[in-house]
Coordinates of C-alpha atoms and ligand atoms in Angstrom, one line a residue:
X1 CA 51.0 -61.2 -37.3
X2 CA 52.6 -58.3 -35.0
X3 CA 53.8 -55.3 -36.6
X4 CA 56.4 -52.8 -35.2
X5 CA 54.4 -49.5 -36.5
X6 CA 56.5 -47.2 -38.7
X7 CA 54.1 -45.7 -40.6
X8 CA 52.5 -47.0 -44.0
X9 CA 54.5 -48.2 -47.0
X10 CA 51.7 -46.1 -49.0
X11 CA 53.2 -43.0 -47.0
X12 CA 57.0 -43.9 -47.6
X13 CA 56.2 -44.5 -51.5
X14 CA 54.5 -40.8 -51.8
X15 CA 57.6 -39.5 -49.8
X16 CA 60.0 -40.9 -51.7
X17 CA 58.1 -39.5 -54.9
X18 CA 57.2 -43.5 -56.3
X19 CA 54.6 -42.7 -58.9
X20 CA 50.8 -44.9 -58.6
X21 CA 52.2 -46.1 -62.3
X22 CA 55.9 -47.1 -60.8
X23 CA 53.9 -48.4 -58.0
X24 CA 51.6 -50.7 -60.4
X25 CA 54.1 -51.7 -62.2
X26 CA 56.2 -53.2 -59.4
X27 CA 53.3 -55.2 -58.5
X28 CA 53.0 -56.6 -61.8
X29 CA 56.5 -57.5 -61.5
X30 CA 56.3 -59.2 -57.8
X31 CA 52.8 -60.9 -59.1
X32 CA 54.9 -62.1 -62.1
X33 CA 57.6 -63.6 -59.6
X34 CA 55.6 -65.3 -57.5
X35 CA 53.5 -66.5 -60.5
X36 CA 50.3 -65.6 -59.3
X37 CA 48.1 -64.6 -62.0
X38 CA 47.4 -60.7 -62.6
X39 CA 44.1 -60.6 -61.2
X40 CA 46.3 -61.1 -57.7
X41 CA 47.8 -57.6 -58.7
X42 CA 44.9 -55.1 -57.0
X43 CA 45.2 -57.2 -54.0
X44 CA 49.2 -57.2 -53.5
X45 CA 48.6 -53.5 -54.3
X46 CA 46.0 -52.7 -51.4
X47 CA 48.5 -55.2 -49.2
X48 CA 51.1 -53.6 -49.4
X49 CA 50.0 -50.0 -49.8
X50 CA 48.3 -50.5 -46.3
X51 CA 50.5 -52.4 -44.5
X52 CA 52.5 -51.3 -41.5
X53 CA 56.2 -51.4 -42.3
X54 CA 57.5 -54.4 -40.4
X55 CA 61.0 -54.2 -38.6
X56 CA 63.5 -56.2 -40.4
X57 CA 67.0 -56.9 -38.7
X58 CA 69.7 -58.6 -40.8
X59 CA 72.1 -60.5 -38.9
X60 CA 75.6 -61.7 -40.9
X61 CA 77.5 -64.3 -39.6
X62 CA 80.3 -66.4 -41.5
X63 CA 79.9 -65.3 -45.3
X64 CA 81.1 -63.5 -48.0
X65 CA 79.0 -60.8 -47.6
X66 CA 77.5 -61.7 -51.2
X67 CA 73.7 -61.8 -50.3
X68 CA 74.2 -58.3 -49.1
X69 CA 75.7 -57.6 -52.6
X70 CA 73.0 -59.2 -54.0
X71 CA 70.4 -56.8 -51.8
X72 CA 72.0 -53.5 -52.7
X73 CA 72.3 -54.5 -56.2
X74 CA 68.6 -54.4 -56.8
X75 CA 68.6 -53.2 -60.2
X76 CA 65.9 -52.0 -60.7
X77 CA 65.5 -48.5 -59.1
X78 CA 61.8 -48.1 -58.4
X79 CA 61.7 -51.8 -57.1
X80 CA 64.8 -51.4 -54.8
X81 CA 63.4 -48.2 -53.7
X82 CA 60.2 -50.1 -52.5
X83 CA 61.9 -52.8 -51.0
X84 CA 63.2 -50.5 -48.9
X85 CA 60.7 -48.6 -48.2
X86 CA 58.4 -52.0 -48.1
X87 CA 61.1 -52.8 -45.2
X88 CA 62.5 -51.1 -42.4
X89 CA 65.6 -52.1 -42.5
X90 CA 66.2 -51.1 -38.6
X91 CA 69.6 -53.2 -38.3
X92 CA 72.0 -54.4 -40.9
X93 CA 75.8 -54.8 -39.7
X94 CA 77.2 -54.0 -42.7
X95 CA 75.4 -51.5 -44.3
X96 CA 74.0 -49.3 -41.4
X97 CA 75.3 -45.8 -40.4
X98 CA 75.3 -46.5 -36.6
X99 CA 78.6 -48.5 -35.0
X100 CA 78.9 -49.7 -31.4
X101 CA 76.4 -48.9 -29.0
X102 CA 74.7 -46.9 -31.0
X103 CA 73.7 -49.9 -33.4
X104 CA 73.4 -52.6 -30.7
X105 CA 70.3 -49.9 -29.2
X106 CA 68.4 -50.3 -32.8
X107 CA 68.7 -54.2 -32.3
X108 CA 67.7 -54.3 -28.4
X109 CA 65.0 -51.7 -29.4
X110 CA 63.5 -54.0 -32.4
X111 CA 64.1 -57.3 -30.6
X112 CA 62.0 -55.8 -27.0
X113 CA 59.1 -54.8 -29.9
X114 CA 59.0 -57.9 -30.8
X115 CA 57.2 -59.1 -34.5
X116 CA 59.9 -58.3 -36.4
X117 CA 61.0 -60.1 -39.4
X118 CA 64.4 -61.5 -39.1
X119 CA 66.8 -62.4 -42.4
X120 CA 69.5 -64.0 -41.7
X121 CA 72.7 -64.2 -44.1
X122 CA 75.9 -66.6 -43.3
X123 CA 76.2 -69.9 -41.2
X124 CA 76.1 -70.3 -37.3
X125 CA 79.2 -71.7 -36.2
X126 CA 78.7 -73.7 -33.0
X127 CA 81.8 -75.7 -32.5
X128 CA 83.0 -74.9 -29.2
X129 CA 80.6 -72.7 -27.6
X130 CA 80.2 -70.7 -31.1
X131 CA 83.6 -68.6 -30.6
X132 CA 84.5 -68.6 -33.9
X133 CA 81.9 -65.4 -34.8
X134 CA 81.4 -62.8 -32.2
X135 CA 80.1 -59.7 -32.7
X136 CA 80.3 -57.1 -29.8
X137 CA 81.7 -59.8 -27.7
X138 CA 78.2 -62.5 -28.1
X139 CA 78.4 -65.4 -30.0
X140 CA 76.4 -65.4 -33.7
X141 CA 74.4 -68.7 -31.4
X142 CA 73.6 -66.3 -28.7
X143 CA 72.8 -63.7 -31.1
X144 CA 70.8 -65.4 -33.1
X145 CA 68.6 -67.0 -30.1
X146 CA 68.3 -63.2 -28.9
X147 CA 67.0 -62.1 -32.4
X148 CA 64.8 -64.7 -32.8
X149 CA 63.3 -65.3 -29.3
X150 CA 60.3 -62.4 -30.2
X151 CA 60.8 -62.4 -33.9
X152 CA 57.4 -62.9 -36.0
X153 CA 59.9 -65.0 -38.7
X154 CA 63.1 -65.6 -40.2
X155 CA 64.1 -65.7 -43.5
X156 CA 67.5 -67.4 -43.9
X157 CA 69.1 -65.7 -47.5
X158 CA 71.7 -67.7 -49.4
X159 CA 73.2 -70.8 -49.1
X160 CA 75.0 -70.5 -45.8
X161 CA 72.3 -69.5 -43.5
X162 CA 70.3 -72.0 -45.1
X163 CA 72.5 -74.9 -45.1
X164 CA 75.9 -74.3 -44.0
X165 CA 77.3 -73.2 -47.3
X166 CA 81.1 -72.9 -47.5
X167 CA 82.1 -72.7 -44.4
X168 CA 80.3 -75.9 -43.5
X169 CA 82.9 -77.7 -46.6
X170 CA 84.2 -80.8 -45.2
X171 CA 85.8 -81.4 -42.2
X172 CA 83.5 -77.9 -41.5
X173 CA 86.1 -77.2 -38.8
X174 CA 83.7 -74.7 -36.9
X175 CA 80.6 -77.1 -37.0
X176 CA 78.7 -74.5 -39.7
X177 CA 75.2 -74.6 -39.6
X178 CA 72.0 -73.5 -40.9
X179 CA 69.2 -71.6 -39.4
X180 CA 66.7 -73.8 -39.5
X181 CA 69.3 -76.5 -37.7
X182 CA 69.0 -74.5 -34.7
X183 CA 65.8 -72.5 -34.8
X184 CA 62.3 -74.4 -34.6
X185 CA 60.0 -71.8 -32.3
X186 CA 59.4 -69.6 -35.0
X187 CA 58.6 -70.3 -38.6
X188 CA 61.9 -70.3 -40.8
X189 CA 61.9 -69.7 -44.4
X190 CA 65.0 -71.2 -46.4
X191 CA 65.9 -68.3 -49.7
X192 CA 68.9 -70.2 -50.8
X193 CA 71.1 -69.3 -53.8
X194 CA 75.0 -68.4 -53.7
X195 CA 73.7 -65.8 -53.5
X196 CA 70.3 -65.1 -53.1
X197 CA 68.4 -63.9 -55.8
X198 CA 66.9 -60.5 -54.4
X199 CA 63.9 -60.9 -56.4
X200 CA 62.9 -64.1 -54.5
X201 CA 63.4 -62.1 -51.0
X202 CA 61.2 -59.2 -52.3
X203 CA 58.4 -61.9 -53.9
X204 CA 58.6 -63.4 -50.5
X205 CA 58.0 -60.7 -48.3
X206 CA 55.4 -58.6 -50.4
X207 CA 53.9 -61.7 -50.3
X208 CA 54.2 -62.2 -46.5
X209 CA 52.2 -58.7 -46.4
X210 CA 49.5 -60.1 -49.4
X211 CA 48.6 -62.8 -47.5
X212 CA 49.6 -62.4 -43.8
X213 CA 52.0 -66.3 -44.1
X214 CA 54.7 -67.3 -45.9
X215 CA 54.3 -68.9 -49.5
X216 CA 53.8 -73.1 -49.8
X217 CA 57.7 -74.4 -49.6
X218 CA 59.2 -77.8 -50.5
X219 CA 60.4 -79.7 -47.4
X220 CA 63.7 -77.9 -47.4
X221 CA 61.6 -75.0 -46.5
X222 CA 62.5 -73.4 -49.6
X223 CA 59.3 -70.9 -51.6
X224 CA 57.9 -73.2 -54.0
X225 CA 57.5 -70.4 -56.4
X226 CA 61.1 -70.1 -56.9
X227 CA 62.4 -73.3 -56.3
X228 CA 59.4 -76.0 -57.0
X229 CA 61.0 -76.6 -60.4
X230 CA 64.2 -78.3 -61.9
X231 CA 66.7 -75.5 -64.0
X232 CA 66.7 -78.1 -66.4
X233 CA 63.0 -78.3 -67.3
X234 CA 62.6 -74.8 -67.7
X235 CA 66.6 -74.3 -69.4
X236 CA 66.9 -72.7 -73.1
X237 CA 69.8 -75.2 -74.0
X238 CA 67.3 -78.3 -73.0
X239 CA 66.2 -78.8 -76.9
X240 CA 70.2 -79.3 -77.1
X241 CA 69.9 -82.1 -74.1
X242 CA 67.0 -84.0 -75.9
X243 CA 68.9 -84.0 -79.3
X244 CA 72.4 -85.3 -77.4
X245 CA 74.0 -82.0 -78.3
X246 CA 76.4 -81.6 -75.9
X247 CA 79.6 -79.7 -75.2
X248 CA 82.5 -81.1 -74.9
X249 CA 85.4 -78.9 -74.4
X250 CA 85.4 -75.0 -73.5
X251 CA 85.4 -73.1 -76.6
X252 CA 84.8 -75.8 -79.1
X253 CA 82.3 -75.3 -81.7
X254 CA 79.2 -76.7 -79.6
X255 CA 80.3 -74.5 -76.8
X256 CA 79.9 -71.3 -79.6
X257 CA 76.6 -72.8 -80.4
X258 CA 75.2 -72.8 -77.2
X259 CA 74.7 -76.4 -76.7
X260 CA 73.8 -78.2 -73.6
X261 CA 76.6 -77.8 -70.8
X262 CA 75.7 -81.3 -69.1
X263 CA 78.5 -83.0 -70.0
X264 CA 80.7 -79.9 -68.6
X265 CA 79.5 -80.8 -65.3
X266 CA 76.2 -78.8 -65.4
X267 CA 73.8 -79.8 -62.3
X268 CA 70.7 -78.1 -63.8
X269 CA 69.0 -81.7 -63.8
X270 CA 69.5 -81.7 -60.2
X271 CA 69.1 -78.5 -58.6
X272 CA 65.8 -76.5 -58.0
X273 CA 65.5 -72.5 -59.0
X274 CA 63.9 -69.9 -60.6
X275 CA 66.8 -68.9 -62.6
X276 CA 66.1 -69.8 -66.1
X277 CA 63.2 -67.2 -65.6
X278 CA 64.0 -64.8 -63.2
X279 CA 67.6 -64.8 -64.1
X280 CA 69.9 -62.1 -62.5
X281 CA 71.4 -58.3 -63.3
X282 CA 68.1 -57.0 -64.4
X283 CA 67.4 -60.2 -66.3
X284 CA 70.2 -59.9 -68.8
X285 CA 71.3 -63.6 -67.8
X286 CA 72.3 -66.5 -65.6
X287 CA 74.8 -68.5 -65.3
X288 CA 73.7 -71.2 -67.9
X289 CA 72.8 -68.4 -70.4
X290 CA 76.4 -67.1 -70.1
X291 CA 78.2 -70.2 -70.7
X292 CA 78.7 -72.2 -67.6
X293 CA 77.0 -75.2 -66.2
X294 CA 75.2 -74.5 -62.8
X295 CA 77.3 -75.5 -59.6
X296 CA 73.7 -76.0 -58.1
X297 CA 73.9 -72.9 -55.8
X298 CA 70.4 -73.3 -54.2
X299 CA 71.0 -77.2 -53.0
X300 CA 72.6 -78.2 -49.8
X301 CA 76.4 -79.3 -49.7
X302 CA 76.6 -78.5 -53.4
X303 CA 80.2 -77.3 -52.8
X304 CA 81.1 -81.1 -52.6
X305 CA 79.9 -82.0 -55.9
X306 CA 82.9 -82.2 -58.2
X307 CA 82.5 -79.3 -60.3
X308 CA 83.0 -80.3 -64.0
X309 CA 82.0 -83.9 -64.1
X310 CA 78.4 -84.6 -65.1
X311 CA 76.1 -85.6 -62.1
X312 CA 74.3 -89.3 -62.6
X313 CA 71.2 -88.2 -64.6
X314 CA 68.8 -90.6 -62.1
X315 CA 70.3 -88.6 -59.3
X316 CA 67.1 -86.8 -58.2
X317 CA 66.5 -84.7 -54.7
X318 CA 62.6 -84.1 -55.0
X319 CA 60.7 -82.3 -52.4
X320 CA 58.6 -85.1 -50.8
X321 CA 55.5 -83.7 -51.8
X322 CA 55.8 -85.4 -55.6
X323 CA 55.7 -89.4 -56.1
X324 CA 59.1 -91.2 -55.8
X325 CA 60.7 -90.9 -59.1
X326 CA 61.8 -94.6 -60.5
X327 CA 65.1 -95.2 -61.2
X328 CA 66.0 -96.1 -65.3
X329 CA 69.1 -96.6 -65.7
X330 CA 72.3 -97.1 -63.9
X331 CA 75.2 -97.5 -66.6
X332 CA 76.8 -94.3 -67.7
X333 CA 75.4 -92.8 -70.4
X334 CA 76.9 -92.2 -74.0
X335 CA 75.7 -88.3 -75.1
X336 CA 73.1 -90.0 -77.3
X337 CA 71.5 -91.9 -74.8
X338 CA 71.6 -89.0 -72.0
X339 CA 69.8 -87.1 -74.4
X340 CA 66.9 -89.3 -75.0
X341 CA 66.6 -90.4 -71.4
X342 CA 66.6 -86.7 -70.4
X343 CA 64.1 -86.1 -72.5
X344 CA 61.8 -89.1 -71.3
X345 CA 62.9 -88.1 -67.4
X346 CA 62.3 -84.9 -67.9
X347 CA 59.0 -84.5 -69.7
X348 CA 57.4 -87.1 -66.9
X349 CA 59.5 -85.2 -63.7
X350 CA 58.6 -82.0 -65.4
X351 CA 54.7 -83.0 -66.2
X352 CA 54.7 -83.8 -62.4
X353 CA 56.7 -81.2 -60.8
X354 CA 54.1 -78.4 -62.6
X355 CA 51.3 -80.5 -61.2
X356 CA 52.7 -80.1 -57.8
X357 CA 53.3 -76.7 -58.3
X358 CA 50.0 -76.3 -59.8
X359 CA 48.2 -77.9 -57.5
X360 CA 50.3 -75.9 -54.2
X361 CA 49.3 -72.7 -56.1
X362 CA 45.7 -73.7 -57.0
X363 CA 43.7 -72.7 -53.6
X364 CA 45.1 -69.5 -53.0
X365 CA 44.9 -68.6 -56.9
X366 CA 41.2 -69.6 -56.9
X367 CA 40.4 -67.6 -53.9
X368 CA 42.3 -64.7 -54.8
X369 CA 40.7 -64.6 -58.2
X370 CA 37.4 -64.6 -56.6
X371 CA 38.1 -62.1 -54.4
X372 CA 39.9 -59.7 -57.2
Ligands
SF4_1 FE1 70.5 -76.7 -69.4 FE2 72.3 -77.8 -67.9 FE3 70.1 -79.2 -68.4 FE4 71.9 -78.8 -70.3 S1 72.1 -80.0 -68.4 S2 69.7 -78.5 -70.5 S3 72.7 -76.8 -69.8 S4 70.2 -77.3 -67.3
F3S2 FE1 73.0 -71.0 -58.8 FE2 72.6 -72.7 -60.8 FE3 71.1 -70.6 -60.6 S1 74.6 -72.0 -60.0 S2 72.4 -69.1 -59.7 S3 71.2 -72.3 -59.2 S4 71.9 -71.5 -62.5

């Protein structure tokens, strides 16, 4: 893996005042994330106290801007401040002091380094040449290939740069697409979410340092530590699924009770994250724990699933690495029924889905236990 040298994290941390506690502690936290076991801890510790800072350059192309949001809202201080302090954040077009020239230099100084890390947030329009996002009078396509050409990596963050996102929403009138639909000589990473959860950024990249690769991903090149497992197996309202206690109207007395949103058009059963877990704002919630149904932010397309009506419960998307999952029943359920088929589904999808998991973790949990 090529580095551009900037000096150690270790150095940045004791400039920035980080204490060796603070420090620990954020390596318990990362550890946690990935769900590595905390005899990992010592080594992401060493890792990352020793590890050159590696150039990052964020591109943005057609978005919202939210995943930047979602960066600068790192909650917590001490682990924002190390994230950027872990990163060199050399070029970020929203965010950096520099304009014109001055900003194009940082890029064309990182990109002739070369080994850079390369995030990318927001689709790549290529619908007539890719003249529907230009920045400084190049194409986000042109851009992109630029960035890329002598990049060590990309990390595509939030639903657009992974799979189109909005701006890919049928008829997708400037040809959206993802990163990984037009980049193949360097190893992509897919961080989806709408938008991306920063934690799953920072687990990836200290993690990236630990270990020199990136972490085992499903086939949509997503981190299986943050999406190898379905919301719904791993959701607080699932006891209310089993027993076929279900909303079913905004405000009514299940709704108060914190039943199970499935019939509100919740596509937990169908969409892979960490965020029962992880959950967002400093962990206070997500977006089951406050009420609504997940839209399924971390799937492709999922901005043309009908929002409020209940996805088919045999409707599965596994990564290919688990066994085909059979299909049980095709009538539409009554809430009853949905209940004690979710629970059979999901106790068998979710026995095998930790196996995978599991068994994707094992290796590098063994070795790093030995080696702790
Ligand atoms: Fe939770 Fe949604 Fe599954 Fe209900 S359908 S248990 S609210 S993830
Ligand atoms: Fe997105 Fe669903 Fe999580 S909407 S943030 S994947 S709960």
């Amino acid at each position: 893996m090529r580095h551009h040298a900037h000096g150690s994290v270790a150095d940045a941390l004791v400039r920035r005042g980080v204490s060796r506690r603070e420090f620990l502690k954020f390596c318990t936290i990362v550890a946690g994330t990935l769900a590595l076991p905390p005899s990992v801890v010592p080594r992401i510790a060493k890792a990352v106290e020793e590890a050159k800072k590696p150039t990052l350059v964020w591109l943005e192309y057609q978005d919202c801007a939210g995943c930047s949001e979602s960066l600068l809202r790192a909650a917590r201080p001490t682990v924002a401040e190390i994230v950027l302090d872990v990163l060199s954040v050399d070029y970020h077009e929203t965010i950096m002091a520099p304009s014109g020239g001055q900003a194009e230099k940082s890029l064309e100084e990182a990109i002739a380094a070369g080994g850079h890390l390369v995030v990318v947030e927001g689709s790549i329009p290529v619908a007539d040449g890719g003249i529907y996002c230009t920045i400084g009078g190049k194409s986000a396509l042109d851009l992109l290939e630029e960035a890329t050409e002598t990049a060590a990596a990309v990390i595509a963050v939030g639903n657009c740069a992974c799979f189109g996102g909005i701006p890919a929403a049928v008829p997708n009138p400037t040809n959206a697409r993802g990163v990984r639909d037009l980049v193949s000589d360097v190893p992509v990473l897919n961080i989806p979410g709408c938008p991306l959860n920063v934690d799953n950024l920072t687990g990836t990249v200290v993690y990236y340092l630990t270990f020199g690769e990136f972490p085992a991903t499903d086939q949509l090149a997503r981190p299986l530590f943050a999406f190898g497992q379905r919301i719904h197996d791993n959701c607080e309202r699932r006891g209310h699924f089993d027993a076929g206690e279900f909303v079913q109207e905004w405000g009514d007395e299940g709704h108060r009770q914190g039943w199970c949103l499935y019939q509100m058009g919740c596509k937990g059963p169908v969409t892979f994250h960490n965020c029962p877990e992880q959950r967002w704002n400093e962990g206070v919630s997500w977006p089951v724990g406050s009420g609504h149904g997940c839209i399924g932010c971390s799937e492709p397309a999922f901005w043309e699933r009908p929002l409020y009506e209940p996805v088919a419960i045999h409707e599965f998307a596994p990564p290919d690495t688990y066994p085909p999952v059979v299909e049980v029943h095709r009538e539409p359920l009554e809430p009853l029924a949905a209940g004690a088929l979710g629970a059979a589904v999901g106790i068998g999808v979710g026995a095998v889905a930790t196996a995978a998991v599991a068994k994707a973790r094992g290796g590098k949990e063994d070795s790093d236990a030995s080696e702790s």
